[in-house]
Tab-separated table of C-alpha atoms and ligand atoms in Angstrom:
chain	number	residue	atom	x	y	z
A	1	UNK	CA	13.332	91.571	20.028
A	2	UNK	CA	13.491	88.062	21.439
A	3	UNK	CA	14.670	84.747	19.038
A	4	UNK	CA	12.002	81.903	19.207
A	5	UNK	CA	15.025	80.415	21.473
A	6	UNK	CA	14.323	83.021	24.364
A	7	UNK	CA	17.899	85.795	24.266
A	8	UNK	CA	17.304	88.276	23.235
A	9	UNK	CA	18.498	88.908	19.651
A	10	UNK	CA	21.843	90.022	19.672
A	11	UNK	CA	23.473	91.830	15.870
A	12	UNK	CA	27.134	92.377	15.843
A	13	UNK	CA	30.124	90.092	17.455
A	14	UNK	CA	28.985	88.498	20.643
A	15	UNK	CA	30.836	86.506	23.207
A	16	UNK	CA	30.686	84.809	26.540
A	17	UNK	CA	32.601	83.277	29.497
A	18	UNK	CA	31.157	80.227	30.517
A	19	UNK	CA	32.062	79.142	33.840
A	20	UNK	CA	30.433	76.142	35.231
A	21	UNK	CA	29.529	76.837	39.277
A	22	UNK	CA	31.709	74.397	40.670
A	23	UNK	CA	33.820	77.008	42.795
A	24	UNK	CA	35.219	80.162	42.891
A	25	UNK	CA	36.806	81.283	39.827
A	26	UNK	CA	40.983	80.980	40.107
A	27	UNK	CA	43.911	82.730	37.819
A	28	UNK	CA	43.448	79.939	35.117
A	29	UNK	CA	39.617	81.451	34.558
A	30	UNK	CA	40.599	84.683	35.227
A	31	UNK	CA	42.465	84.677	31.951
A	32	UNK	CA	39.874	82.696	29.965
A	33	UNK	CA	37.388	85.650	30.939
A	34	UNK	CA	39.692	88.437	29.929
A	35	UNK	CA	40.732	86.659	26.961
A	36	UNK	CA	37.247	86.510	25.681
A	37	UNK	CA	36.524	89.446	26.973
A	38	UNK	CA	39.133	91.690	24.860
A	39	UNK	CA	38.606	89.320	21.824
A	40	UNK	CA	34.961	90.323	21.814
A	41	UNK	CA	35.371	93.894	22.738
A	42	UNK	CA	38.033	94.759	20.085
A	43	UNK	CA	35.578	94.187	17.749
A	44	UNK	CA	32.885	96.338	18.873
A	45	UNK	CA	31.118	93.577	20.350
A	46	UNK	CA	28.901	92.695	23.475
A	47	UNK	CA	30.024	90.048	26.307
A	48	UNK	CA	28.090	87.866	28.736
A	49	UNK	CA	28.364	85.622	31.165
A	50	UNK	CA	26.686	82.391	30.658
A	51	UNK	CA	26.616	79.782	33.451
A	52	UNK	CA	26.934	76.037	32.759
A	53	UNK	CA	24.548	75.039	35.492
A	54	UNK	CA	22.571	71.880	33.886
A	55	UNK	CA	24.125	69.392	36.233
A	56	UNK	CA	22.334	70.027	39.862
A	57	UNK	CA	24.266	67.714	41.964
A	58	UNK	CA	27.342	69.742	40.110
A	59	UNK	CA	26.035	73.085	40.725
A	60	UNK	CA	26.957	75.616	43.677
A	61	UNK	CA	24.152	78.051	43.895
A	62	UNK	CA	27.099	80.360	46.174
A	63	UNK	CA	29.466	79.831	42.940
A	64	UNK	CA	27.024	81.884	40.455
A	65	UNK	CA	26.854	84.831	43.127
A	66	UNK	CA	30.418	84.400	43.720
A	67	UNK	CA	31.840	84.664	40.361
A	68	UNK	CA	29.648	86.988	39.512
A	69	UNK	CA	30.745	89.233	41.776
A	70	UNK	CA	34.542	88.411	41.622
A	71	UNK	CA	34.130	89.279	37.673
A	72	UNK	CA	32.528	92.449	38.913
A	73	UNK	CA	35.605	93.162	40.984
A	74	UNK	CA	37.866	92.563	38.076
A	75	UNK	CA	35.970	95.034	35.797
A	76	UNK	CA	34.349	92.679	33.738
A	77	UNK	CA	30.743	93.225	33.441
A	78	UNK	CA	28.483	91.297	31.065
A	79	UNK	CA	26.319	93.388	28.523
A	80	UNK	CA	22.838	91.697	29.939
A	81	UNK	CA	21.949	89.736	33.072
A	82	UNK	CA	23.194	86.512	34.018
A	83	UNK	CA	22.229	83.636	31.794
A	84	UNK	CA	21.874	80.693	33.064
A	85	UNK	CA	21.755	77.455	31.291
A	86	UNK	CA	19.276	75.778	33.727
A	87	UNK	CA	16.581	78.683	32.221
A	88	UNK	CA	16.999	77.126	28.840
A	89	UNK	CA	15.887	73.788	29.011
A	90	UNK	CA	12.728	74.048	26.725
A	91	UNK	CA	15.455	75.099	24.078
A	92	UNK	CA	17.365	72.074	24.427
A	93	UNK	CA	14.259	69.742	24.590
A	94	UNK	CA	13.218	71.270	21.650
A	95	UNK	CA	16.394	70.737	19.953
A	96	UNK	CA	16.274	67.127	21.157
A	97	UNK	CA	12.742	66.443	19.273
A	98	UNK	CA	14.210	68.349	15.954
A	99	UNK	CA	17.388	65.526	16.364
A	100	UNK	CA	15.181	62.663	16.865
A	101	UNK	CA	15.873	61.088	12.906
A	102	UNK	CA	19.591	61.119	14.117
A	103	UNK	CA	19.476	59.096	17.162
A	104	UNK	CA	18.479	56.355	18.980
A	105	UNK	CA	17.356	54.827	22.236
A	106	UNK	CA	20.785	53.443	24.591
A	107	UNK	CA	20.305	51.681	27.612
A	108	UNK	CA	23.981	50.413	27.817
A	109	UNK	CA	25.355	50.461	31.577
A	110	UNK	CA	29.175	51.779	32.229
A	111	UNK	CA	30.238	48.148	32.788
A	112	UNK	CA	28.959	46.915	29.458
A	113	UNK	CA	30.592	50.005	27.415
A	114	UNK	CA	34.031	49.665	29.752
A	115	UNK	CA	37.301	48.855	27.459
A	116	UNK	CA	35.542	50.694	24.111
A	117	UNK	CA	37.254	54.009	23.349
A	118	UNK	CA	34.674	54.385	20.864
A	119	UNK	CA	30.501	53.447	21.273
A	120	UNK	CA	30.508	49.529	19.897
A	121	UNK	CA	27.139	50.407	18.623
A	122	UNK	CA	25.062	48.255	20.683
A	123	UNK	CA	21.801	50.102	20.989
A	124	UNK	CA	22.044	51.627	17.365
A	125	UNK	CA	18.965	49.860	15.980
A	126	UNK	CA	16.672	50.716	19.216
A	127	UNK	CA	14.132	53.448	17.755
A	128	UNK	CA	11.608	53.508	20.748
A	129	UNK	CA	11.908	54.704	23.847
A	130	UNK	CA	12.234	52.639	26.847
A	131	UNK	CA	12.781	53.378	30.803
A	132	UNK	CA	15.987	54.757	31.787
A	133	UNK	CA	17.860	55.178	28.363
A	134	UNK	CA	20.004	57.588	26.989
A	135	UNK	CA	19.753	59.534	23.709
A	136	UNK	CA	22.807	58.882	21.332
A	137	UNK	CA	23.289	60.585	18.468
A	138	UNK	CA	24.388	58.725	15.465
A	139	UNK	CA	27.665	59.839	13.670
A	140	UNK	CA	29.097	59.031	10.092
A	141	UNK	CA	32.101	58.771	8.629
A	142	UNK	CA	31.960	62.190	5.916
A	143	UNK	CA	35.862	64.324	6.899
A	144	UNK	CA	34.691	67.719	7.853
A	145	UNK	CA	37.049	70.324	9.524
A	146	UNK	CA	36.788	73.807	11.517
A	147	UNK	CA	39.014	76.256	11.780
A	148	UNK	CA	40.497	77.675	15.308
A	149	UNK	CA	41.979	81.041	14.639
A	150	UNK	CA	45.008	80.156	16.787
A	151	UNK	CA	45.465	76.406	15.509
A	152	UNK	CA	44.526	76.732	12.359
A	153	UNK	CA	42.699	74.030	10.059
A	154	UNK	CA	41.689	70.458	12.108
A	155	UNK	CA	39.807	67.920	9.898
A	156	UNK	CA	38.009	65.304	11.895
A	157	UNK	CA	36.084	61.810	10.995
A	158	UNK	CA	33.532	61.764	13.281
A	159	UNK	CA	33.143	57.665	13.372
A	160	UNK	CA	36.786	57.913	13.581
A	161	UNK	CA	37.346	60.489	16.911
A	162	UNK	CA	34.403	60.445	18.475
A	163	UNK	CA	31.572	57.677	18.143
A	164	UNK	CA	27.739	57.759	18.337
A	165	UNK	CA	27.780	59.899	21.858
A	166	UNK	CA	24.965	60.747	24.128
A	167	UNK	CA	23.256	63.949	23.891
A	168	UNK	CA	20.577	63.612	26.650
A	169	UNK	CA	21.334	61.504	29.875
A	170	UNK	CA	19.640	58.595	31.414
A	171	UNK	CA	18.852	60.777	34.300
A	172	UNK	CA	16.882	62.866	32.162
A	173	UNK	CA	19.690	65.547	31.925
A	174	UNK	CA	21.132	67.785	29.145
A	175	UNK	CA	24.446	66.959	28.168
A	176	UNK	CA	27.001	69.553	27.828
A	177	UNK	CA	27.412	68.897	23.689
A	178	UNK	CA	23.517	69.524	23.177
A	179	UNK	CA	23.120	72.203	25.590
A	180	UNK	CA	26.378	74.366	24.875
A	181	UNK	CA	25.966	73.254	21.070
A	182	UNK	CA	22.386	75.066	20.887
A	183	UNK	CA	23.643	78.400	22.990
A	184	UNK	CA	26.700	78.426	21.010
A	185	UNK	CA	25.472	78.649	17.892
A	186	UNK	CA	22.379	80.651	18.309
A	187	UNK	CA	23.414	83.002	20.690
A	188	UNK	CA	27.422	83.945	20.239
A	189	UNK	CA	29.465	84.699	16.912
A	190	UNK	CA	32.533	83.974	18.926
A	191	UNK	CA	33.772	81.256	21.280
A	192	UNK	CA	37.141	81.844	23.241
A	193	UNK	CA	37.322	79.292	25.612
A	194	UNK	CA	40.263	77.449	26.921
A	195	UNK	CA	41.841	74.782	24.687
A	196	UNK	CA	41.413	71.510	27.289
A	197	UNK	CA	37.740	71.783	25.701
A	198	UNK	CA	39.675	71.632	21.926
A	199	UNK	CA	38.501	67.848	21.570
A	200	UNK	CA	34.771	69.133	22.531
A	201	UNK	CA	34.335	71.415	19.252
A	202	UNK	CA	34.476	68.590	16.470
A	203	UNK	CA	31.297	66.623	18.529
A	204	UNK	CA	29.432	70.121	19.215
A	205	UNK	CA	29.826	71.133	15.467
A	206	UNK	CA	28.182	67.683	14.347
A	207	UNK	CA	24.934	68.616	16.554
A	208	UNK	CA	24.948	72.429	15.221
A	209	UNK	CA	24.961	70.834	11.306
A	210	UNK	CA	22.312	68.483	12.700
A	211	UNK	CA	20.382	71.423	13.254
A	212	UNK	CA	20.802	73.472	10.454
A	213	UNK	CA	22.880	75.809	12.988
A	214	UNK	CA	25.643	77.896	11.924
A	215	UNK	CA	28.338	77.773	14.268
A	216	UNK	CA	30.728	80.449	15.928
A	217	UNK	CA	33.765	80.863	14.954
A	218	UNK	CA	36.317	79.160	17.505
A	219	UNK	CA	39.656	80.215	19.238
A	220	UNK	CA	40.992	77.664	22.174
A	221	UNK	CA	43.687	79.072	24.185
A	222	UNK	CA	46.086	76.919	26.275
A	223	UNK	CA	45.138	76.881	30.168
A	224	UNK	CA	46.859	77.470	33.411
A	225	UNK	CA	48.607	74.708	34.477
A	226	UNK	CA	50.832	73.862	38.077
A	227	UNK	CA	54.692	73.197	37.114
A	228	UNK	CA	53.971	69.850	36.592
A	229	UNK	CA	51.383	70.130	33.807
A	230	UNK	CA	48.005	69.645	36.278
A	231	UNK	CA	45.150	72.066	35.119
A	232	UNK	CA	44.102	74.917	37.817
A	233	UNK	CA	40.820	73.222	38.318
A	234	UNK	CA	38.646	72.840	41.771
A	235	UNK	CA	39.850	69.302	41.661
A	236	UNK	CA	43.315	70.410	41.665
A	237	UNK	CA	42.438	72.840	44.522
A	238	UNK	CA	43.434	75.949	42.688
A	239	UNK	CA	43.461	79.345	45.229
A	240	UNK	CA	40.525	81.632	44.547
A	241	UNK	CA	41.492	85.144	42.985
A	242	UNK	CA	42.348	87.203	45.869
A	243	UNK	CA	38.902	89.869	44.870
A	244	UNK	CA	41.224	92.670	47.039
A	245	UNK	CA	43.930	92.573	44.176
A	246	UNK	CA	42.075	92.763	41.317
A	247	UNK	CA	44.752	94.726	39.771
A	248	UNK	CA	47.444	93.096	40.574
A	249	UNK	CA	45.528	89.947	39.139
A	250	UNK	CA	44.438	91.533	35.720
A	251	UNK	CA	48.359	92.650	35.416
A	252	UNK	CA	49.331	89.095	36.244
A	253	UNK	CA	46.528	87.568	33.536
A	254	UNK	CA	47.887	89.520	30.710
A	255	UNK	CA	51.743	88.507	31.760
A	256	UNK	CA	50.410	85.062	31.505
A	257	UNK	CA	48.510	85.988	27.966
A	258	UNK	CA	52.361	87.442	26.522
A	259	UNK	CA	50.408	90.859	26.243
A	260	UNK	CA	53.231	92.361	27.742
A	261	UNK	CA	51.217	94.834	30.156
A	262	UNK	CA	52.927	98.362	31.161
A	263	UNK	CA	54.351	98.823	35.033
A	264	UNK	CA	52.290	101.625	35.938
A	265	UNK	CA	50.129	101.945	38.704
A	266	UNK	CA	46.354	101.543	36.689
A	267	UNK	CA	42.947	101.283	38.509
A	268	UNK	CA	40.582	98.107	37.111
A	269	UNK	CA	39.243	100.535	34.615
A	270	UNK	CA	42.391	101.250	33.060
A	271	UNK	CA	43.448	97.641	33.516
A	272	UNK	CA	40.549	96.782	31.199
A	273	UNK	CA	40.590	99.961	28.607
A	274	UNK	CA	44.238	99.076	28.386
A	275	UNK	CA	43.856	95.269	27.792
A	276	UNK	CA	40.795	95.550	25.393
A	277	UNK	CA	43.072	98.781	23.222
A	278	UNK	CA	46.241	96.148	23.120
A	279	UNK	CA	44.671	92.904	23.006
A	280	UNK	CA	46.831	90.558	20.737
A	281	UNK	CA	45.921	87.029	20.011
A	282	UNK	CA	49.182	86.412	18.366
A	283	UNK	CA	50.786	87.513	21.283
A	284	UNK	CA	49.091	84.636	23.459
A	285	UNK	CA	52.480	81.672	23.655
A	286	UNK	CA	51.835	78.290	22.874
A	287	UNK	CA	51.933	77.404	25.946
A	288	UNK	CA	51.463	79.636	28.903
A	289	UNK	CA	53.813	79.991	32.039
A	290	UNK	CA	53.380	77.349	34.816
A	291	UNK	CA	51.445	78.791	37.407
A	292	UNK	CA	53.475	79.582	40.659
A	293	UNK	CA	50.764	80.859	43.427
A	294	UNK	CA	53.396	82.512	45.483
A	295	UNK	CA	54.468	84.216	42.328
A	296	UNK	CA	50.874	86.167	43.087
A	297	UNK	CA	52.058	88.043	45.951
B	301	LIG	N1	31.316	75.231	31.349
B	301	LIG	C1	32.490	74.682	30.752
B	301	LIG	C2	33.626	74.642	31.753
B	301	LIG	O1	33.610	75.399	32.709
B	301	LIG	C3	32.998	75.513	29.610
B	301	LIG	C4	32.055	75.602	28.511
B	301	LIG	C5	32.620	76.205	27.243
B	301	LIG	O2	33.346	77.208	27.292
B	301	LIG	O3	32.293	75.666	26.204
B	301	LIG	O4	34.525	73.857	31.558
């Protein structure tokens, strides 16, 4: 059966990794992937893999074959094909249309909006569309909160923490809130993703309410960081996983996870049966192990 959104229709817990194809994927998404991975499979659920590839001048077309692959290696397998977010435009135009009562017309450069933590509200009363504007949408100031199953209860105001913000660009692109808001919410029952995207949850929860979505439910874990606190990231120059150790690289994801994996020799398989039978969320520390790459060896 397919959803008027285009997945098909999924019953039971689903999940996903969502990598955008920057690079190659590195310890720090390594863990995200098994993390979410485990979460979704200890309930009886289904997994994909869901690339984040709405920004062209972002995307590597090698990256998508590449992590693919190296998630392949590592014994993690999606339940369906590749989906890419790039397919799903006509679902986020359409979502844009449904939103249209909630926003309004922006045409505000960088320089003008430069010094304002929050949007000043410049372009609020602008109702028709001009050349090269933006779509914001337009917040209030109702407390609502969501509940992340490691951190508990966080109330937000969105006037307060986040502002009117854009949900399609001036270049005629997607943002990431619309476009992971709409997948999110009509295509997964549970989001593990890592927990520098914590602050991205309260604004992405505003646009599924917007649209009469119901949302996931939410669990951010803490991310990989060098000894001095900088996120494994391409900008940071993180090392690609070494795809000839995938063992040795599961065994090191679930030290860094606290899931306190066994010594034996295991093949991926067992790596994975293993990880998915003991997977413990309450096991995961606050804050994970600084990332030493010779450590790796
Ligand atoms: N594509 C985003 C990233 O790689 C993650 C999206 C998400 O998990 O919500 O940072």
């Amino acid at each position: 059966m397919r959803s008027d959104s285009g997945t098909d229709q999924v019953f039971g817990p689903t999940g996903r990794f969502a990598p955008s194809p920057t690079g190659p994927l590195h310890m720090g998404s390594l863990i995200t992937a098994l993390a979410s991975y485990c979460d979704i499979k200890q309930r009886g659920g289904r997994w994909f893999l869901r690339i984040d590839d709405i920004d062209p001048v972002r995307t590597d077309r090698r990256a998508i074959a590449d992590i693919t692959r190296t998630l392949h290696v590592h014994g993690l397998t999606p339940d369906a094909d590749l989906r890419q977010q790039s397919y799903f435009v006509p679902r986020y135009e359409r979502a844009l249309q449904q939103l249209t009562e909630h926003c309004f017309y922006c045409r505000c450069s960088r320089s003008e909006l430069q010094g304002n933590k929050l949007y000043p509200g410049y372009c609020r009363a602008i109702k028709e569309k001009t050349s090269n504007h933006a779509v914001r949408i337009r917040v209030d100031q109702q407390r609502r909160s969501f509940i992340d199953a490691l951190k508990g209860d966080h109330g937000y105001v969105p006037a307060d923490d986040f502002g009117d913000f854009v949900i399609w660009r001036k270049d005629d692109l997607v943002t990431y809130h619309l476009a992971t808001a709409c997948d999110d919410a009509m295509d997964y029952s549970h989001v593990l993703r890592g927990d520098d995207l914590f602050e991205m949850t309260a604004p992405q929860l505003f646009i599924m309410e917007k649209l009469g979505l119901t949302p996931p439910e939410y669990v951010h874990i803490p991310v990989l960081t060098y000894p001095d606190g900088t996120k494994l990231s391409k900008q940071s120059r993180a090392p690609a996983l070494d795809a000839a150790t995938p063992e040795a690289n599961i065994r090191r994801a679930l030290e860094f996870l606290g899931q306190d994996p066994p010594t034996n020799i295991l093949s991926v398989r067992e790596w994975i049966h293993w990880s998915v039978k003991h997977w413990r969320l309450e096991a995961v520390p606050p804050q994970l192990k600084p990332y030493i790459a010779s450590d790796l060896a």
